[in-house]
Amino acid sequence: MKTRQEQKEQRYKDILLVSLDLFIRKGYSATKVKDIADEMNMSVGLLFHYFESKERLYIELIKMGVLGPKQVLSEIDDVNPLLFFETCAKQTLSYAKNSMFTAKMFLLMGNAIYNEGIPEEAKKIASSINFYEETMPIIVRGQQEGTIRQGDPLSLATTFWTALQGIIQMYALNENMQLPDSEWIVDIIRAKEKTLL
């Protein structure tokens, strides 16, 4: 039998899961606190014991959405460039496959940056990470080593990350979809070996 604290923690997690799904399906503006409470089979008053407002709930989800990416970006200084992208692609696809919450978080975060109807604080938090610009230096290092193809580093970073994000967003919408091999995504930026003719 679960303790009262364990029940409270589980309900907190359940509220986040239900809210994530509603925010993705209906959008921030169209999702009402009552919608979340109804999905949870709880009163609006009880919901407010967990989150003081819909805005605070949304911001909590956005904060969760930036934790993983911030961790990844904090570790890029001294890593092998190609290995960094191989690991990111493989782990990201694995996380999405093993957790629909993770896959759906990609949808939420993608919308949060461009949606004008979300709280300004949430938009600021979501925009605090820019994988495209922040991974340009590692692209340049890989180009210098000959492991990453030549070309504009920002364009290469953008192509890699948007391909990965797009795949996971599609998976979040259709979990029966077969995820691609992570190597296919890395091949977007991998330097091609020269073949002798």
Short mmCIF file of C-alpha atoms in Angstrom, two decimals, residues 11 28 35 80 83 105 119 139 141 180 186:
data_model
loop_
_atom_site.label_atom_id
_atom_site.label_comp_id
_atom_site.label_asym_id
_atom_site.label_seq_id
_atom_site.Cartn_x
_atom_site.Cartn_y
_atom_site.Cartn_z
CA ARG A 11 -0.81 12.20 -8.66
CA TYR A 28 -2.07 26.06 -24.29
CA ASP A 35 -10.15 19.98 -18.77
CA ASN A 80 34.77 13.35 -30.09
CA LEU A 83 30.70 10.29 -31.35
CA MET A 105 7.85 16.54 -24.83
CA PRO A 119 3.25 32.51 -21.02
CA ILE A 139 30.64 20.64 -36.08
CA ARG A 141 35.94 20.55 -34.83
CA PRO A 180 14.87 4.75 -38.03
CA VAL A 186 24.13 10.82 -38.24
#
